Short mmCIF file of C-alpha atoms in Angstrom, two decimals:
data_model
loop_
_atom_site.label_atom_id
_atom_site.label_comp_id
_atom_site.label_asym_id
_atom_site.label_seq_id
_atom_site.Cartn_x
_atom_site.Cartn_y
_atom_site.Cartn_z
CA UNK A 220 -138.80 211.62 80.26
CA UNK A 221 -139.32 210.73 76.68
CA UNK A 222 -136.58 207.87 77.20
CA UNK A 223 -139.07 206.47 80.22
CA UNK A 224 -142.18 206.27 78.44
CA UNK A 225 -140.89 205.00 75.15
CA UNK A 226 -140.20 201.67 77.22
CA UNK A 227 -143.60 201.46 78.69
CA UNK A 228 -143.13 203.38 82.11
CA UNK A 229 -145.99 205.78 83.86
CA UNK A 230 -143.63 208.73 85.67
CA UNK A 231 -143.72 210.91 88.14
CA UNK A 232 -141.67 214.17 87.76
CA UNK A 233 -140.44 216.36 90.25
CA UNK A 234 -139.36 219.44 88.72
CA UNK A 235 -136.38 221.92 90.88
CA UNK A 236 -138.86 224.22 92.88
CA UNK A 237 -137.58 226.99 91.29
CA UNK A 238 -138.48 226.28 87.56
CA UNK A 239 -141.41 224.15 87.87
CA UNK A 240 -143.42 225.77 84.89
CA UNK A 241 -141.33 223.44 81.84
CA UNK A 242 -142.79 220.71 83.14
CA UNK A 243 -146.12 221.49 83.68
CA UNK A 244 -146.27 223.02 80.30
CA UNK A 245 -144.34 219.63 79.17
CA UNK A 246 -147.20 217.52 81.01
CA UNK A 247 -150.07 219.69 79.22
CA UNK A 248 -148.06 219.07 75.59
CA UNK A 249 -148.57 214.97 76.41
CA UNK A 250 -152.15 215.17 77.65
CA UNK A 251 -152.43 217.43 74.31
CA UNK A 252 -150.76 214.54 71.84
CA UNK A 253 -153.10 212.26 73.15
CA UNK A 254 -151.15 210.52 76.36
CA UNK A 255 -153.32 208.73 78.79
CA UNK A 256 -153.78 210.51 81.96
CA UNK A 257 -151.79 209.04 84.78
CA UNK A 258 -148.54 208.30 82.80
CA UNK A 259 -146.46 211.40 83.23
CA UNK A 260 -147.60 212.98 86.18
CA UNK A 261 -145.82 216.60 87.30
CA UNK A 262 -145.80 217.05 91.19
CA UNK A 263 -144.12 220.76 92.64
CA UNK A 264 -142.61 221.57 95.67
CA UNK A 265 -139.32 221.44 97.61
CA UNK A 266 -137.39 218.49 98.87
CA UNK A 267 -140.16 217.49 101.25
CA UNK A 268 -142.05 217.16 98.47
CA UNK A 269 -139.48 214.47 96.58
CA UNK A 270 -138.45 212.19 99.87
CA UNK A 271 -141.81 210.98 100.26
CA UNK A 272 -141.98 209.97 96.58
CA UNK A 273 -138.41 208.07 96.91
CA UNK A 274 -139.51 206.35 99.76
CA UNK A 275 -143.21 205.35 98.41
CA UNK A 276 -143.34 201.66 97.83
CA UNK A 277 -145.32 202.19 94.40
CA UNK A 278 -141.94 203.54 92.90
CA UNK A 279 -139.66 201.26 91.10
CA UNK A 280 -136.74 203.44 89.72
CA UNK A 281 -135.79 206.50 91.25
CA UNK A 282 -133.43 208.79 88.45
CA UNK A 283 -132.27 212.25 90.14
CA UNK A 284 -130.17 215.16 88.86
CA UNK A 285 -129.26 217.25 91.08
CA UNK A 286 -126.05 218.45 93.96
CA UNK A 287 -124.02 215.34 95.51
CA UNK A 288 -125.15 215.76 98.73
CA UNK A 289 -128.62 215.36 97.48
CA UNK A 290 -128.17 212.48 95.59
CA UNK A 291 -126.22 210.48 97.89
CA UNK A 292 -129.48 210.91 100.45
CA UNK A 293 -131.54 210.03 97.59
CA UNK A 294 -129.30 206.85 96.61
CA UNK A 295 -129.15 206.54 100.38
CA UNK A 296 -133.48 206.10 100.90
CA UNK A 297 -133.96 204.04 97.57
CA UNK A 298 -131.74 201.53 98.83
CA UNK A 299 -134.59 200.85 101.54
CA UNK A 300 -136.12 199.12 99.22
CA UNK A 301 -133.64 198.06 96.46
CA UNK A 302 -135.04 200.38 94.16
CA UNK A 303 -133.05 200.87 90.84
CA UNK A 304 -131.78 204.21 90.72
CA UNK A 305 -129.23 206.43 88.07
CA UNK A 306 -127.99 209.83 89.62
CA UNK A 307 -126.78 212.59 87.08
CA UNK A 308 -124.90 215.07 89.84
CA UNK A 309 -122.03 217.74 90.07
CA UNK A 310 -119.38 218.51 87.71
CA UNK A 311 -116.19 220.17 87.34
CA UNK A 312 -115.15 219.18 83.66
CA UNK A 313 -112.23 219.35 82.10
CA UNK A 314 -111.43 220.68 78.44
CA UNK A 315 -108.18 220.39 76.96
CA UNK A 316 -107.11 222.43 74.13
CA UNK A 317 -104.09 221.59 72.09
CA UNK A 318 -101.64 224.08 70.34
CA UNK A 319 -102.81 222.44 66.66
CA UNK A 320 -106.35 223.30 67.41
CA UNK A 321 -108.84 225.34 65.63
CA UNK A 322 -108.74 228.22 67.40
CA UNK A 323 -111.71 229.57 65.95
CA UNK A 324 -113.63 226.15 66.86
CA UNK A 325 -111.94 225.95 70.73
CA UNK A 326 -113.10 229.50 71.25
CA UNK A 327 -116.70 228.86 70.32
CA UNK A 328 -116.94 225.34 72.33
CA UNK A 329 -115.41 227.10 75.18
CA UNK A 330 -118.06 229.54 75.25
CA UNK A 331 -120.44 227.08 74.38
CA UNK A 332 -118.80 224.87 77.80
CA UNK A 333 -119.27 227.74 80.10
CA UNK A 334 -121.94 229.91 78.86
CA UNK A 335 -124.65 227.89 77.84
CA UNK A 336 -127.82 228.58 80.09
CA UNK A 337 -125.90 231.14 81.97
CA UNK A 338 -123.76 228.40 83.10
CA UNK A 339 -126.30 226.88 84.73
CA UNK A 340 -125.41 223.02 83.49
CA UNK A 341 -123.89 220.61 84.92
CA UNK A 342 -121.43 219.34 82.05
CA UNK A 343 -119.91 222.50 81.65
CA UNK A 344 -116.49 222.46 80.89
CA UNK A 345 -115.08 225.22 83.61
CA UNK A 346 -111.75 223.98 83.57
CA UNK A 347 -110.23 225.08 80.66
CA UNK A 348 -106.87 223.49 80.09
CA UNK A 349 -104.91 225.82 77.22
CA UNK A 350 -101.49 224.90 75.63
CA UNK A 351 -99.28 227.60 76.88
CA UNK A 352 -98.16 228.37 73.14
CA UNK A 353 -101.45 229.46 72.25
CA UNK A 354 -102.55 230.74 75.96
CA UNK A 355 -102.55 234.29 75.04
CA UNK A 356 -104.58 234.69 71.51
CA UNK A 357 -107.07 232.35 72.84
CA UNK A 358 -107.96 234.58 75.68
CA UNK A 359 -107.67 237.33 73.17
CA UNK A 360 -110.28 235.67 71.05
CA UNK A 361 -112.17 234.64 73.95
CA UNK A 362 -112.63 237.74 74.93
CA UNK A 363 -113.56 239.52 72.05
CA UNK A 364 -116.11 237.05 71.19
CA UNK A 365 -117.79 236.94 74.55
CA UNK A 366 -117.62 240.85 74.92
CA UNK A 367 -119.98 240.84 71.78
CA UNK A 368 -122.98 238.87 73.02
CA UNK A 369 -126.05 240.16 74.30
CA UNK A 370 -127.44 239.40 77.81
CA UNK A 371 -130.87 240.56 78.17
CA UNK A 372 -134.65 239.08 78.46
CA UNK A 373 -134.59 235.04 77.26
CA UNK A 374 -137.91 236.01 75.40
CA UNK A 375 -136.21 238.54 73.08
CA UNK A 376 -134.62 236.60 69.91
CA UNK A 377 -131.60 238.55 70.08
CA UNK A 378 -130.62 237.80 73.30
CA UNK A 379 -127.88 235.15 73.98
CA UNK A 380 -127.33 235.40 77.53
CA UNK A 381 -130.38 235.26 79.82
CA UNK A 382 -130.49 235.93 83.89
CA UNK A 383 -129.50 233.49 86.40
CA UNK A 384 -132.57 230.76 88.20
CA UNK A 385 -132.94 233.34 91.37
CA UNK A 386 -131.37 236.27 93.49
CA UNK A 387 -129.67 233.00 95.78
CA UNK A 388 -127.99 231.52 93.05
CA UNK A 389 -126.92 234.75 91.64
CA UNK A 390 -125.53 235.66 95.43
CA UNK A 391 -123.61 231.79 94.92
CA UNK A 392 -122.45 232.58 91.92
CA UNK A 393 -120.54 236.08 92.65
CA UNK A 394 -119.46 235.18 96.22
CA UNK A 395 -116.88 232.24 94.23
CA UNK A 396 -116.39 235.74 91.29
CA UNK A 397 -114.93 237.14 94.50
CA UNK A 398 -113.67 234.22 95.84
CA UNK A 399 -111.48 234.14 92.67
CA UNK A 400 -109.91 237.61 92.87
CA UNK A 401 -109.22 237.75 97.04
CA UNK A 402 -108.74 234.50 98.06
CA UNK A 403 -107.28 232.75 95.11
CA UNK A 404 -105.47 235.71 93.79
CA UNK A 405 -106.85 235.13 90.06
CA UNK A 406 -106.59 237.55 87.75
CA UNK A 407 -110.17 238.65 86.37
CA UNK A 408 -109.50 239.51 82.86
CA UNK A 409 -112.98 239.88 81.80
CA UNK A 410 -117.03 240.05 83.34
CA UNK A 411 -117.95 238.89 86.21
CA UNK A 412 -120.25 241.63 86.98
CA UNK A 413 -124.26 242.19 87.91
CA UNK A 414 -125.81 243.67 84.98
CA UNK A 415 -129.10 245.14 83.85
CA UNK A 416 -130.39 246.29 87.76
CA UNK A 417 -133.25 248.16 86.66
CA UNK A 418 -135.25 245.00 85.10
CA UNK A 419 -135.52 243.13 88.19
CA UNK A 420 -133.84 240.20 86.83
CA UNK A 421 -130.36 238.32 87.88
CA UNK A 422 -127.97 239.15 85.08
CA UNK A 423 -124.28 238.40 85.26
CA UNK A 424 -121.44 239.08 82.60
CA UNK A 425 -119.31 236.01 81.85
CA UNK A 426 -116.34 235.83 84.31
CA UNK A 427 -113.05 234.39 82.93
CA UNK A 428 -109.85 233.86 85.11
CA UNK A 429 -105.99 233.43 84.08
CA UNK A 430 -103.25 233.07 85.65
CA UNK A 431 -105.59 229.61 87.83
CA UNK A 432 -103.80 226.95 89.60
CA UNK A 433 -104.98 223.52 90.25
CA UNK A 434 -105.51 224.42 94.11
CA UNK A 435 -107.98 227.22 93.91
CA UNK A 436 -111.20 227.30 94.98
CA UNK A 437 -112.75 228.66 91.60
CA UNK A 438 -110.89 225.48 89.94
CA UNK A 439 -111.61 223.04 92.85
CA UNK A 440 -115.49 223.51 93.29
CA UNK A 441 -118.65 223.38 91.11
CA UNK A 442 -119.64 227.20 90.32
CA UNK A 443 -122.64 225.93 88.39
CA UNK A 444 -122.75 229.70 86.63
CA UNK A 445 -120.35 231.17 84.25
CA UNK A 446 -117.27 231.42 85.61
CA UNK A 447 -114.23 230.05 83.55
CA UNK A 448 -110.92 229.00 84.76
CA UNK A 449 -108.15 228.75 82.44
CA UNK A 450 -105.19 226.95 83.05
CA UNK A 451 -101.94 226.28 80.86
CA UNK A 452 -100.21 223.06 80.03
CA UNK A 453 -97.44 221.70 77.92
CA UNK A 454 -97.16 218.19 78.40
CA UNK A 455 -100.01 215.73 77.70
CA UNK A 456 -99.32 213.30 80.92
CA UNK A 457 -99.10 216.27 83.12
CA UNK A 458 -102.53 218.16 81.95
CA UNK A 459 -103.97 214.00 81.91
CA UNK A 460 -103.28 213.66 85.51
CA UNK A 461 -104.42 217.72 86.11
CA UNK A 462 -107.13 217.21 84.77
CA UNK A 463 -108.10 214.02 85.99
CA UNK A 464 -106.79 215.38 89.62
CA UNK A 465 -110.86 215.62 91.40
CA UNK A 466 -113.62 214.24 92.71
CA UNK A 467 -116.12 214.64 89.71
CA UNK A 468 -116.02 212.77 86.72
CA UNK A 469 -119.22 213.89 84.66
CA UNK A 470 -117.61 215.29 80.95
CA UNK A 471 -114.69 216.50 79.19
CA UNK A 472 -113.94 217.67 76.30
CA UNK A 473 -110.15 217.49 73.93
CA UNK A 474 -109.56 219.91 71.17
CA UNK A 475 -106.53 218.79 68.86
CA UNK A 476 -106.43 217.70 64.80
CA UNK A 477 -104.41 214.66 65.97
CA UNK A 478 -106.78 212.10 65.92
CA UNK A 479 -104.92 209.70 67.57
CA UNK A 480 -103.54 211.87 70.32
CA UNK A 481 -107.56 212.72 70.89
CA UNK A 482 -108.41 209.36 71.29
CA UNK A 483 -105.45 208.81 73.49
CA UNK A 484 -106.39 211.37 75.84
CA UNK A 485 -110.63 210.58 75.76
CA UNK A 486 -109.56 207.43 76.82
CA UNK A 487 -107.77 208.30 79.87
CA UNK A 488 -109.79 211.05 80.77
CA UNK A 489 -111.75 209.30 83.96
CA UNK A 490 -115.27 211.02 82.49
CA UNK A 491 -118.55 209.17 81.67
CA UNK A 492 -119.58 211.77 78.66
CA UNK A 493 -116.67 213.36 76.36
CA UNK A 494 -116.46 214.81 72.95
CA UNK A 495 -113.79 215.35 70.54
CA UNK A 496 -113.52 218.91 68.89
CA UNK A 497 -117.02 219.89 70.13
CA UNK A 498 -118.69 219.92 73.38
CA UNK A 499 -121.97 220.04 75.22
CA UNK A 500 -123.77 217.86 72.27
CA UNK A 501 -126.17 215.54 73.63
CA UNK A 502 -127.74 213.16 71.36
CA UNK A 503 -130.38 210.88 72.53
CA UNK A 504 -128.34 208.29 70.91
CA UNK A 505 -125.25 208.87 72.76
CA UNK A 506 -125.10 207.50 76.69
CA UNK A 507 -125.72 210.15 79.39
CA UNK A 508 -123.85 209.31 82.60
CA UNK A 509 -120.66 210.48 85.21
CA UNK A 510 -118.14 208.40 87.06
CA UNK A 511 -117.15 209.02 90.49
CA UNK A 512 -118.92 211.50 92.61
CA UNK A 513 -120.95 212.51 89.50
CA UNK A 514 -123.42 210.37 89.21
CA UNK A 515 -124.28 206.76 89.00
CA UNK A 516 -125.57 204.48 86.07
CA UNK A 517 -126.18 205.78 82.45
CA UNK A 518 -129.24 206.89 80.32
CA UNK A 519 -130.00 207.84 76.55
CA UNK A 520 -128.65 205.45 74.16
CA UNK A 521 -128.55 201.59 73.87
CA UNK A 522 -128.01 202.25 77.91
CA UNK A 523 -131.37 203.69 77.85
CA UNK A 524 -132.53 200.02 78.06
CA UNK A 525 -131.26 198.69 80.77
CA UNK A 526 -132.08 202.19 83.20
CA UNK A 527 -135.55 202.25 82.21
CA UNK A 528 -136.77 198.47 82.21
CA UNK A 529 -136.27 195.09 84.29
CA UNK A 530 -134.84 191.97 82.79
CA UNK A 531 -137.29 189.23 82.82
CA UNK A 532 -135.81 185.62 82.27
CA UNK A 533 -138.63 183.12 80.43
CA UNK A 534 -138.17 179.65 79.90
CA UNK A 535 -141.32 177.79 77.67
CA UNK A 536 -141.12 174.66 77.43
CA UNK A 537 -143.95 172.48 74.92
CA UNK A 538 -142.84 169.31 74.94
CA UNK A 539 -142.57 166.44 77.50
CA UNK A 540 -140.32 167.02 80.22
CA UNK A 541 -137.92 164.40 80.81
CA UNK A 542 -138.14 163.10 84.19
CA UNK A 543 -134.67 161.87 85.90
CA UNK A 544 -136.16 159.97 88.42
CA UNK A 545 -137.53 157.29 86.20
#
C-alpha cells in the first residue's frame, strides 16, 4: 500500500476474508496520520466481494496476491478493460545449501524459509536442497533448534510459533503431513503434529521430511504451512536443473562462501526474488516479483515506478512552428 500512495494513487484494499482486521486497523492508522478520507479505502468480504471491484470501470490497476487459479481469473477480467495489473501468486522455492556453508547461518535461514508465520508465506523456501556431505548434521541441527521454540498465543512475547489462519487451512495443511508419510513414503523425522487442543486455536509443530524425491507430492505442490522437504545433491548442474524442475518461479535462496559459485547459481536459478546467504528479507528497496506461474510484473524498488503510475509523453513547444508546406 505504502508503495501506491507514495506515487499519488487513492486505493482500494481487499483484505483475505479471513484476516481482515490488519487492514482496517492499517486504514484507521492513515485516517489517524492525517490521510484524506477516500484514499485508502478497506472493503471485506469473500471473492464476490473482489470481482466486482476488478471489473469496475473506475479501477485502473488491479495488483493481487493470492493462489494461481485466482489470479489467472483475476488477470483474466482486468484484461476486459486493459487494466494494468501485477500478480504476486504460489510458490514452491528452492534453497540450496552448499557443503562450505555456515551451518549455523543455513540452519537459521532454513527455519526462517519455512517457519516464518507458521509457514503461511508465499516465498518460503520448502525445498530444501542439502549437499549430501553435510545432509546429516544439518538435520541434526535443524532439529535441535526447531525442537526448542515455543508455539503458543502470537500475543505472548515469548512465543515464536503462532496457530495457523483457520481450522480449513490447518485440515490443508496436515492432509499433505500425511500425504508425505503414506503416499510419498517420506520419512517424518520431526513435528508435524496438532498441538495445544485445549486453547481453541490451530497449532501445528514444524514438519520436516528426509529421505524426499523430486516426484513427491510434498515436494511438487505449494503446502503454504510448515512443512519442509529436504533433498540431497552433489553436483551443482544437477541440483540447478532440480531445482529449477517446476512450475513456480517466485524465490530462492543459495547458501555457499564461494561468491562466485553463488552468483553463478542466482543467476540461473529461473526466480524473480533470491538472496545469497540469507533469505526471506524484503526491503522496500529491493524488487518484489515471480516468474512463471508465480506471478506477473514487479513491485517495491525502482520497479515500484513503473507498477504504480502511467507514462505520460509531453511535447511543449514555444517557439514558431515551422511549417513544411510553405
Amino acid at each position: 500500500t505504502r508503495i501506491a500512495l507514495a506515487f499519488g494513487n487513492s486505493m482500494v484494499f481487499k483484505p483475505s476474508e479471513l484476516t481482515p482486521t490488519n487492514a482496517l486497523t492499517l486504514a484507521e492508522i492513515y485516517m489517524e496520520a492525517g490521510l484524506p478520507e477516500g484514499v485508502f479505502n478497506v472493503v471485506v468480504g469473500d471473492g464476490s466481494v473482489g470481482t466486482p471491484l476488478v471489473n469496475h470501470d473506475g479501477v485502473d490497476k488491479v495488483s493481487f496476491t493470492g493462489s494461481v487459479g485466482t489470479g489467472r481469473k483475476v488477470y483474466t477480467s482486468a484484461s476486459e478493460s486493459f487494466k494494468k495489473v501485477t500478480l504476486e501468486l504460489g510458490g514452491k522455492s528452492p534453497l540450496i545449501i552448499f557443503e562450505d556453508t555456515n551451518m549455523k547461518d543455513a540452519v537459521t535461514a532454513a527455519m526462517v524459509a519455512n517457519w516464518y508465520s507458521s509457514g503461511q508465506v508465499c516465498s518460503n523456501g520448502t525445498r530444501v536442497f542439502v549437499h549430501e556431505s553435510i545432509h546429516d548434521e544439518f538435520v541434526k541441527q535443524l532439529i535441535d533448534a526447531t525442537s526448542k521454540l515455543v508455539i503458543g498465543d502470537p500475543m505472548d512475547k515469548s512465543t515464536q510459533i503462532g496457530p495457523m489462519v483457520a481450522k480449513d487451512h490447518m485440515e490443508k495443511v496436515m492432509n499433505y503431513i500425511n500425504i508425505g508419510k503414506n503416499d510419498d513414503n517420506a520419512t517424518l523425522v520431526y513435528g508435524g503434529e496438532s498441538m495445544l487442543g485445549d486453547t481453541c486455536g490451530y497449532f501445528l509443530s514444524p514438519a520436516i521430511f528426509t529421505d524426499c524425491t523430486d516426484d513427491m507430492r510434498i515436494v511438487k505442490e505449494e503446502v503454504f504451512g510448515m512443512v519442509m522437504s529436504i533433498l540431497t545433491f552433489t553436483d551443482e548442474d544437477d541440483v540447478l536443473n532440480r531445482a529449477n524442475d517446476t512450475t513456480f518461479g517466485l524465490a530462492a535462496g543459495v547458501f555457499t562462501q564461494d561468491l562466485q559459485r553463488a552468483h553463478r547459481v542466482v543467476h540461473n536459478l529461473q526466480a524473480g526474488t533470491t538472496w545469497i546467504n540469507n533469505y526471506n528479507l524484503a526491503p522496500v528497496e529491493l524488487p518484489w516479483g515471480g516468474f512463471k506461474n508465480s506471478g506477473l510484473g514487479s513491485e517495491n524498488g525502482l520497479a515500484g515506478v513503473e507498477s504504480w503510475s502511467r507514462l505520460k509523453s509531453v511535447y511543449v513547444e514555444m517557439g514558431q512552428i515551422e511549417s513544411p508546406y510553405e
